[in-house]
Tab-separated table of C-alpha atoms in Angstrom:
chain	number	residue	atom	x	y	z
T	229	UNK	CA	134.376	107.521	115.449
T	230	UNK	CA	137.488	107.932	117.722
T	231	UNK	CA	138.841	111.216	117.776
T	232	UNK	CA	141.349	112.209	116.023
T	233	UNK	CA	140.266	110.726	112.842
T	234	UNK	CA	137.988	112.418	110.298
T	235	UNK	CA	135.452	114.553	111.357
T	236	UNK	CA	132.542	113.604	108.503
T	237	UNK	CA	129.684	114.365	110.208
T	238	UNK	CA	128.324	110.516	108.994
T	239	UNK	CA	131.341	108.846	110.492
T	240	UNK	CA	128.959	108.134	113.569
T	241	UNK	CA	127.053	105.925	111.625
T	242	UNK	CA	129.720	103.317	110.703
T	243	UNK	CA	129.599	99.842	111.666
T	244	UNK	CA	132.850	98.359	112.771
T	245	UNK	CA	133.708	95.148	114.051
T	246	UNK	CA	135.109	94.933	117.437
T	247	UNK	CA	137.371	92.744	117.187
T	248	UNK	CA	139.036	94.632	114.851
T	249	UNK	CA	138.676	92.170	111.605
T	250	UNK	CA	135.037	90.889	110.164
T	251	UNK	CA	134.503	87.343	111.641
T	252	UNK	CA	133.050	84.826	109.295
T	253	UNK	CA	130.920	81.959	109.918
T	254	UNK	CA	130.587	79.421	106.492
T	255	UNK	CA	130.760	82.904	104.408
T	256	UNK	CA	128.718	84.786	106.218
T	257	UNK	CA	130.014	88.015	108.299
T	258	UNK	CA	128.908	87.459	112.023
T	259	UNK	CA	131.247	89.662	113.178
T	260	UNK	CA	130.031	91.532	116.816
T	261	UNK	CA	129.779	94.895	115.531
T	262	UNK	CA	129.331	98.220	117.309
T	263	UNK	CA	125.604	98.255	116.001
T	264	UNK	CA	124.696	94.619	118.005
T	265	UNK	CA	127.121	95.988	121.217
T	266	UNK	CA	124.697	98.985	121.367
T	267	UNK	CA	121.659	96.399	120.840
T	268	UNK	CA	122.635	93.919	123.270
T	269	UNK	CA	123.733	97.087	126.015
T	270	UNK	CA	119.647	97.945	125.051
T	271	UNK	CA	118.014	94.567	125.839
T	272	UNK	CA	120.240	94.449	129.252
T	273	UNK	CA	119.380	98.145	130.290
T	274	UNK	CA	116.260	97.280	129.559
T	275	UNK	CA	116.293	94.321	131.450
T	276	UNK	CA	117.457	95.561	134.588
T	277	UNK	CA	115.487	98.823	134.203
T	278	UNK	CA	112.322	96.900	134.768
T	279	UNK	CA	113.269	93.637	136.544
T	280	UNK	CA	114.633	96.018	139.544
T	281	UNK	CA	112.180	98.733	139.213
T	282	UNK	CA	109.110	95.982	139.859
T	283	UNK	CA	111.495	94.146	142.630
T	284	UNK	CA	109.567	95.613	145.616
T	285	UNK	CA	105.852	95.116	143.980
T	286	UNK	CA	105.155	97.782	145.942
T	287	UNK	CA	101.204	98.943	146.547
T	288	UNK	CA	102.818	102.600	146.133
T	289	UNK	CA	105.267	102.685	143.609
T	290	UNK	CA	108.259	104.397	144.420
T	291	UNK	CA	110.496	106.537	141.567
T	292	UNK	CA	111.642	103.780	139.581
T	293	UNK	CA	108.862	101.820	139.978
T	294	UNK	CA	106.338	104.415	138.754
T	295	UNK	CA	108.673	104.828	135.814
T	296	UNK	CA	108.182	101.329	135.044
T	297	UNK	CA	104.708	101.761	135.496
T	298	UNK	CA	104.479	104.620	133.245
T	299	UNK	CA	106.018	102.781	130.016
T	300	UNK	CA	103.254	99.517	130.843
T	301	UNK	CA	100.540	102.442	131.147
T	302	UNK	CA	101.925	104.303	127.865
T	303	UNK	CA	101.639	100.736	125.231
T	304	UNK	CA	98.185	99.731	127.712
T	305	UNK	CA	96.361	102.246	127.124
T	306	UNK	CA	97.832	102.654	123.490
T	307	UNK	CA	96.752	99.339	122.571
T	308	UNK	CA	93.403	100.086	124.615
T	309	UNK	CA	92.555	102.747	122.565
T	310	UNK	CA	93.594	101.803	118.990
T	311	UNK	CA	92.889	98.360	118.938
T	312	UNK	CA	90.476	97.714	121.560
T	313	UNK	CA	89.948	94.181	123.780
T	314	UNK	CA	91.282	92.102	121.504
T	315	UNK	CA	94.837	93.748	121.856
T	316	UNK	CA	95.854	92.712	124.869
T	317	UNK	CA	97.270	89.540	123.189
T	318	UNK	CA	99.986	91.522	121.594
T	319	UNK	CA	100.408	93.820	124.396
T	320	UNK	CA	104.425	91.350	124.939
T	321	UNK	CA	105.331	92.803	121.433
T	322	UNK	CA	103.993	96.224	121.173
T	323	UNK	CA	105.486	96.359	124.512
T	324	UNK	CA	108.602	95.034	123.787
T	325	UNK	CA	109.127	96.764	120.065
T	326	UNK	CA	108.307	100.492	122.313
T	327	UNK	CA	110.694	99.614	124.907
T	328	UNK	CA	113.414	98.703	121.939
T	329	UNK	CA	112.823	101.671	120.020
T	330	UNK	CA	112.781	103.937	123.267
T	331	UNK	CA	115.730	102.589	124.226
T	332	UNK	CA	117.960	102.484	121.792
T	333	UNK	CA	116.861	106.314	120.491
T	334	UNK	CA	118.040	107.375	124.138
T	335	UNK	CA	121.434	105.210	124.458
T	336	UNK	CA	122.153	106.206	121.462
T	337	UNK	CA	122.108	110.091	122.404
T	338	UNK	CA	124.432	109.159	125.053
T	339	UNK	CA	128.221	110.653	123.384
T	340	UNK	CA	130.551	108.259	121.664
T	341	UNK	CA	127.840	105.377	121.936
T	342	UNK	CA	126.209	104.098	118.518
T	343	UNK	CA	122.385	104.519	117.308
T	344	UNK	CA	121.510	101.102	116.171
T	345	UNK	CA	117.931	102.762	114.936
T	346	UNK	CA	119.911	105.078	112.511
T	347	UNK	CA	120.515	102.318	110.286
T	348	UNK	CA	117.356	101.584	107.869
T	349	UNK	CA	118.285	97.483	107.815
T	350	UNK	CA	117.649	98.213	111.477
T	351	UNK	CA	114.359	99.861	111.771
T	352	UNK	CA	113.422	97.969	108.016
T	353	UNK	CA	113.524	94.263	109.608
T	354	UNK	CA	111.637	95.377	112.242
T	355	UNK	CA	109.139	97.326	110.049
T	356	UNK	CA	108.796	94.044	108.137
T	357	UNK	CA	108.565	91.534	111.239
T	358	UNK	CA	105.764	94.165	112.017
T	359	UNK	CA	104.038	93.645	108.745
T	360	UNK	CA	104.339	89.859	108.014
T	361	UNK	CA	103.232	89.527	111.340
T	362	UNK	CA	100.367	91.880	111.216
T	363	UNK	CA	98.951	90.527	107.623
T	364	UNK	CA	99.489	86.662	109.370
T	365	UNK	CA	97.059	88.058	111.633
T	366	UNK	CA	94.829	89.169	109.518
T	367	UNK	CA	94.570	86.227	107.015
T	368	UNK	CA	94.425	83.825	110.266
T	369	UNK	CA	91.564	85.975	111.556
T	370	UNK	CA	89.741	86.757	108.163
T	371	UNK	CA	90.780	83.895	105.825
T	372	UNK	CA	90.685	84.612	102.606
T	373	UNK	CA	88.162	87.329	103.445
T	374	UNK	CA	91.022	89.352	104.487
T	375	UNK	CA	91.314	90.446	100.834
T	376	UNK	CA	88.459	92.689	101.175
T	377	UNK	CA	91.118	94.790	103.008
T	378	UNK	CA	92.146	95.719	99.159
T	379	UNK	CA	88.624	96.937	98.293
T	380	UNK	CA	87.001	100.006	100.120
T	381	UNK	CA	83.180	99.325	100.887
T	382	UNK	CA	80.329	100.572	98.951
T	383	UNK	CA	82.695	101.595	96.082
T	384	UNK	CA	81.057	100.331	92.700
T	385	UNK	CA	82.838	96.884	91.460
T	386	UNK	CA	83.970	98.497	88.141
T	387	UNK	CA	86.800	100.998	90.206
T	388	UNK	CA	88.337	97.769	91.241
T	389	UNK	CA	90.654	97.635	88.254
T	390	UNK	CA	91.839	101.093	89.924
T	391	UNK	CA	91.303	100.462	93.585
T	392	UNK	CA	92.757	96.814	93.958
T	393	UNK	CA	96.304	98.339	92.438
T	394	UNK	CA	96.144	101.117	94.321
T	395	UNK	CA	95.790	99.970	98.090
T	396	UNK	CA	97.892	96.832	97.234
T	397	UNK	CA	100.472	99.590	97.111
T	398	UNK	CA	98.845	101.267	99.397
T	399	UNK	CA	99.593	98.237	101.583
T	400	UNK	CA	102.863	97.408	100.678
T	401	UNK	CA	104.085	100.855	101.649
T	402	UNK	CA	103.923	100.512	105.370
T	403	UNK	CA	106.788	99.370	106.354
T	404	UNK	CA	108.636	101.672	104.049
T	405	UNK	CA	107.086	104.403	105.771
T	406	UNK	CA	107.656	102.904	109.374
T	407	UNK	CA	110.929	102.050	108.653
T	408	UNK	CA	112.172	105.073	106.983
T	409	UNK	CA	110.450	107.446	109.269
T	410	UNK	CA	112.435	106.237	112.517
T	411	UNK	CA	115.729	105.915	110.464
T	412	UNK	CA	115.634	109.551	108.553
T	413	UNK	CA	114.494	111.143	112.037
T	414	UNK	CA	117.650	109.399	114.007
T	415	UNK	CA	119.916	110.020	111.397
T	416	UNK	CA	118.618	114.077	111.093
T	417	UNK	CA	119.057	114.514	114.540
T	418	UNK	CA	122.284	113.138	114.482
T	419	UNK	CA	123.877	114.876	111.912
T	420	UNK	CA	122.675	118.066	113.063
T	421	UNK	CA	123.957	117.495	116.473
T	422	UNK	CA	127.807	116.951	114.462
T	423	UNK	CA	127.561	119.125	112.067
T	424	UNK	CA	126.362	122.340	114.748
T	425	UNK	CA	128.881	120.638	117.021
T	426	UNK	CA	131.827	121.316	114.479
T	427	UNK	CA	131.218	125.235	114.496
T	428	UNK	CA	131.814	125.474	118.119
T	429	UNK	CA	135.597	125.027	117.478
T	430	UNK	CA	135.617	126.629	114.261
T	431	UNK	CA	133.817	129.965	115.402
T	432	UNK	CA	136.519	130.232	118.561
T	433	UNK	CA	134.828	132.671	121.046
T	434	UNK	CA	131.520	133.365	118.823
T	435	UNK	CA	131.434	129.177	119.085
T	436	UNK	CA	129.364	130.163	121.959
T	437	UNK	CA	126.388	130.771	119.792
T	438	UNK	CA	126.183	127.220	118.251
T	439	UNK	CA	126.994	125.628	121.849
T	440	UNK	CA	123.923	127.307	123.439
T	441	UNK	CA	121.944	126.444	120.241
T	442	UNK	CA	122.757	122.824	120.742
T	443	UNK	CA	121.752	122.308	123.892
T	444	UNK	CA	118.459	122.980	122.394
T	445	UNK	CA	118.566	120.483	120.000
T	446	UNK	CA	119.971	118.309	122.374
T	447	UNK	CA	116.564	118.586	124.338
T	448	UNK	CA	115.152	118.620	120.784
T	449	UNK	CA	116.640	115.092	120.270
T	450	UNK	CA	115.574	113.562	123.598
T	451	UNK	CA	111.588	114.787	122.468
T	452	UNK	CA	112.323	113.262	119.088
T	453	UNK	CA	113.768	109.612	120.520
T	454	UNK	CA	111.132	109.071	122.563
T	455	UNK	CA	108.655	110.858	120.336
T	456	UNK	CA	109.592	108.506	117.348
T	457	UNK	CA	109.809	105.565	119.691
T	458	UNK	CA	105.753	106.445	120.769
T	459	UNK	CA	105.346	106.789	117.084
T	460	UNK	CA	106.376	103.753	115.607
T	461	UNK	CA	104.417	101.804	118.309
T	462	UNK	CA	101.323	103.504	117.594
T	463	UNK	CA	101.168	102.789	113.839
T	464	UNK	CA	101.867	98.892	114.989
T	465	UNK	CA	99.121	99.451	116.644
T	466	UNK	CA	96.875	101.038	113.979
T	467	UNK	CA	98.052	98.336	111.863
T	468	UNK	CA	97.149	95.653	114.213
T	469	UNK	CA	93.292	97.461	114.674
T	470	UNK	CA	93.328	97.390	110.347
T	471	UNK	CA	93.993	93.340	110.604
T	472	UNK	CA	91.661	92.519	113.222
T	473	UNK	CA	88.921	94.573	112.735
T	474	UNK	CA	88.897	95.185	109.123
T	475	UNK	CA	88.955	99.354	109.133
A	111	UNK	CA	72.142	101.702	162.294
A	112	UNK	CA	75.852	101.506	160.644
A	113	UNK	CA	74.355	100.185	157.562
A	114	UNK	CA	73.000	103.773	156.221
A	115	UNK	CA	76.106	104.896	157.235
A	116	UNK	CA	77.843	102.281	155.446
A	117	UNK	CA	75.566	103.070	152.107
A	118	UNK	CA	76.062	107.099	152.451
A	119	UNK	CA	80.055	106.415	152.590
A	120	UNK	CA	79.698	104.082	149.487
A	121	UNK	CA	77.298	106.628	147.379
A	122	UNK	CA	80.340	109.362	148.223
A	123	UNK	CA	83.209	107.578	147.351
A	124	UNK	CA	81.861	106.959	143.978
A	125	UNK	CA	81.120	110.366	143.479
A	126	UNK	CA	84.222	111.358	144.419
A	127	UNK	CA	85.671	108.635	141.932
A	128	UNK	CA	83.593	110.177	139.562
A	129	UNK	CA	84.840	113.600	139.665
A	130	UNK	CA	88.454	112.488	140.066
A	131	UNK	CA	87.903	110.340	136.882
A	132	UNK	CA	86.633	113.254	135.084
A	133	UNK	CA	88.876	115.765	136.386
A	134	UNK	CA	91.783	112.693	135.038
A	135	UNK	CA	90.184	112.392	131.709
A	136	UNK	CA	90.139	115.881	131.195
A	137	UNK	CA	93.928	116.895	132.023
A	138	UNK	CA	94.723	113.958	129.774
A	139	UNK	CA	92.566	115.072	127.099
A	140	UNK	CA	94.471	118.997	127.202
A	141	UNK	CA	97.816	117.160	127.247
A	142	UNK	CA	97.610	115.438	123.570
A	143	UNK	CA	95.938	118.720	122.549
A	144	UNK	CA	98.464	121.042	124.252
A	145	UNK	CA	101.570	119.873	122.957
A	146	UNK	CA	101.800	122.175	120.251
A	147	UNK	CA	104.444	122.442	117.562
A	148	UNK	CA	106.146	119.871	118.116
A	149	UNK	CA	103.578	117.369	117.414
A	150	UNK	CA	102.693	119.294	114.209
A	151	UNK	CA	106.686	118.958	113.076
A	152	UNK	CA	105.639	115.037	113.675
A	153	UNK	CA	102.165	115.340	111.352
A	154	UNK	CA	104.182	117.124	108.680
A	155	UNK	CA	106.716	114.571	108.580
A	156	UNK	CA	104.385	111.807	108.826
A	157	UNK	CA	102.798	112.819	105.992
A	158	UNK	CA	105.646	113.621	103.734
A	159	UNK	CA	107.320	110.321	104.511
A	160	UNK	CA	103.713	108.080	103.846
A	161	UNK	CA	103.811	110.175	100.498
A	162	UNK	CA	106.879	109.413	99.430
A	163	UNK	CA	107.075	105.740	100.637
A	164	UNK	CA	104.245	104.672	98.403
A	165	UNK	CA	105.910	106.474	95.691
A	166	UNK	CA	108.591	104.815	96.138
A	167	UNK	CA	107.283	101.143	96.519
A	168	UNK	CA	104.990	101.972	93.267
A	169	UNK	CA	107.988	103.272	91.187
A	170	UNK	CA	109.945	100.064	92.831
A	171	UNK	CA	107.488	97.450	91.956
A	172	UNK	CA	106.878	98.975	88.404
A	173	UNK	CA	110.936	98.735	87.585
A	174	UNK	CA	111.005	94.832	88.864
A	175	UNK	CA	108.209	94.236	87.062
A	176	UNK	CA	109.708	95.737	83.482
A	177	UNK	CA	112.697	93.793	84.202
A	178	UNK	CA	110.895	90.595	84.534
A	179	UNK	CA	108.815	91.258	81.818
A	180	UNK	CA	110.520	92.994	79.583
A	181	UNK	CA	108.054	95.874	78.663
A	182	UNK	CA	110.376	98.543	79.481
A	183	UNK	CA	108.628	101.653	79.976
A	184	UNK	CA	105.134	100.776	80.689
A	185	UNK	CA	104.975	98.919	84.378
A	186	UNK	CA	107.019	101.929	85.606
A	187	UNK	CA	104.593	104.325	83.816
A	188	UNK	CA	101.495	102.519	85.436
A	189	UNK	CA	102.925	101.966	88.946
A	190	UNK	CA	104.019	105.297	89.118
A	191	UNK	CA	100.793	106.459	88.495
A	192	UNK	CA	98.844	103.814	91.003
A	193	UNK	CA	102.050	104.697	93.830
A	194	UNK	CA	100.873	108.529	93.495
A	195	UNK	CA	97.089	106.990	93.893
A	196	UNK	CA	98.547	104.974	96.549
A	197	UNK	CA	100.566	107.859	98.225
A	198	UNK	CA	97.429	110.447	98.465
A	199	UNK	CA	95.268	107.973	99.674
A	200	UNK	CA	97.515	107.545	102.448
A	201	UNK	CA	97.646	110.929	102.873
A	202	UNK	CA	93.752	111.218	103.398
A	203	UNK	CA	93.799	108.197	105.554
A	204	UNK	CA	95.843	109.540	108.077
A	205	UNK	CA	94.387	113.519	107.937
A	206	UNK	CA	91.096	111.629	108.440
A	207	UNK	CA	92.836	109.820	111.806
A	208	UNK	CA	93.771	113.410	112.662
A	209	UNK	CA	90.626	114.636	112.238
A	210	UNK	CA	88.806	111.509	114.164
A	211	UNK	CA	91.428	112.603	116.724
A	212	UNK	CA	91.384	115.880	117.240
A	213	UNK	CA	87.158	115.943	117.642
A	214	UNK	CA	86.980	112.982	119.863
A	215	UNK	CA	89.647	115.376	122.487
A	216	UNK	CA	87.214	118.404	121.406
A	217	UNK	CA	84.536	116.422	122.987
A	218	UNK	CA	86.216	115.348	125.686
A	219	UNK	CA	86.968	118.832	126.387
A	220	UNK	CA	83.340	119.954	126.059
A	221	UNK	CA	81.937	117.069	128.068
A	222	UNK	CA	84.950	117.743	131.034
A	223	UNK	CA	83.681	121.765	130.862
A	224	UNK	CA	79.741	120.896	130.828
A	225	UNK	CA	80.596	118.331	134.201
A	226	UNK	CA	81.958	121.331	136.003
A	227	UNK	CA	79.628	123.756	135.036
């Protein structure tokens, strides 16, 4: 989106090479797009965020190290309280899928940078590591009496011509809905942010009106990323509680 | 002679730790209930999007299905039907987590307000 250029509101969202021509690999394009830039700028923020945050271990945390502190409290006690005991095991992914989310929602409210989570391949391959990885959990847990999952209790066993159908699809929806929720909200907020953005010029003086009303979406934005972010990590987790403990 | 002493310091610090922990549970419990409209723009959407996903993944399966099989109309007819099943039952699942949700912080609430008084 370099200035200068069109001003579609969507142009944000493009994916671009860097190197200025697709890169192929035996036929596949591997080329180091904008989209894995802002992923891999993530993982290091990320990265340094808490590896220098924790350096002093201190017994009382000092600003960055409570904020630290803060996102392992947030997916602790989220896991704690949806799943229960049990959840600790996954606390590395829930933890690491929050602080993804979280952190690409903010970086990519930063100007001129890209929102990797705007993109529903994005926030759909995650969705679906999510849910192959949640129903291997379940089946490993359950065996084959994981199938009951299908069937609500107590309902009489002629409904199940209805019922099976109906949660299988039930089921199957999950990581539409995780998926799409994340990508629809980013890509809202985003839009709205260029399209308001475009009346400031247009309006000339009066332009003042849709600058003051976007710094209130801007704020709106910043609940919504980490909103969203919180969101998507507690439906892991609800999904998680479904395959361990059976609803 | 110190070993009262010792006890009586004990009994108090874990009444204090009591109080604080109550007085911790219950500010946490008015923060998820105090944040208002913005949560509920969050419910809303929740809802819509679970709604229309199943939709979706019903009217999805039922076209693959009618192109494998070859019985045009009728997968998409039934899957539609069971995704619209599948979609409010969603729906009811997670106003039921609401619910679940919203009591259990009621309680808290109530239990934090009958402590003090």
């Amino acid at each position: 989106m370099a200035a200068g250029e069109k001003h579609s509101p969507v142009d944000q969202f493009k994916v671009t090479s860097l190197s200025g021509e697709p890169t192929s690999f035996g036929g596949i394009d591997v080329s180091f797009t904008n989209s894995s830039a802002a992923m891999l700028v993530t993982v290091l923020t990320i990265t340094l965020f808490l590896v220098f945050s924790m350096r002093g271990r201190a017994l009382i945390p000092g600003r960055w190290q409570s904020c630290a502190e803060i996102c392992y409290e947030i997916v602790a006690n989220m896991l704690r309280d949806n799943v229960g005991s049990e959840g600790r095991k996954y606390f590395p992914f829930v933890f690491t899928i929050f602080m993804f989310v979280l952190f690409g929602n903010f970086i990519g409210l930063i100007p001129g940078s890209f929102t990797f989570t705007s993109h529903i391949i994005v926030t759909f391959i995650m969705a679906a590591v999510i849910f192959v990885g949640v129903t291997v959990i379940g089946f490993a847990r359950h065996g084959l009496g994981y199938f009951r999952m299908f069937f609500p209790h107590g309902a009489p066993a002629w409904t199940a011509v209805i019922l099976v159908p109906i949660e299988l699809v039930s089921y199957l929806s999950r990581p539409v809905s995780l998926s799409v929720r994340l990508f629809a909200n980013m890509v809202v907020g985003h839009v709205l942010l260029k399209v308001i953005a475009g009346f400031v010029i247009a309006l000339g003086f009066f332009g003042i009106v849709p600058l003051a009303f976007l710094v209130g979406i801007t704020a709106l934005e910043f609940l919504v990323a980490a909103l969203q972010a919180y969101i998507f990590t507690i439906l892991t987790c609800i999904y998680l509680h479904d395959a361990i403990h059976m609803h | 002679m110190t070993e009262p002493d010792d006890r009586s310091s004990l009994k108090q610090l874990d009444e204090r730790l009591k109080a604080a922990r109550s007085r911790h549970d219950r500010s946490r419990g008015n923060d998820s209930t105090g944040k208002g409209a913005t949560s509920n723009i969050g419910v809303g959407f929740r809802i819509a999007v679970e709604l229309i996903a199943a939709l979706a993944v019903g009217v999805g399966i039922g076209i693959a299905l009618d192109s494998w099989l070859g019985t045009k109309p009728w997968m998409l007819i039934t899957f539609f039907i069971l995704g619209c099943g599948a979609g409010f039952t969603n729906l009811i699942r997670v106003a039921r987590e609401l619910d679940r949700k919203t009591r259990l912080a009621k309680q808290s609430k109530d239990l934090g307000k009958g402590h003090e008084g």
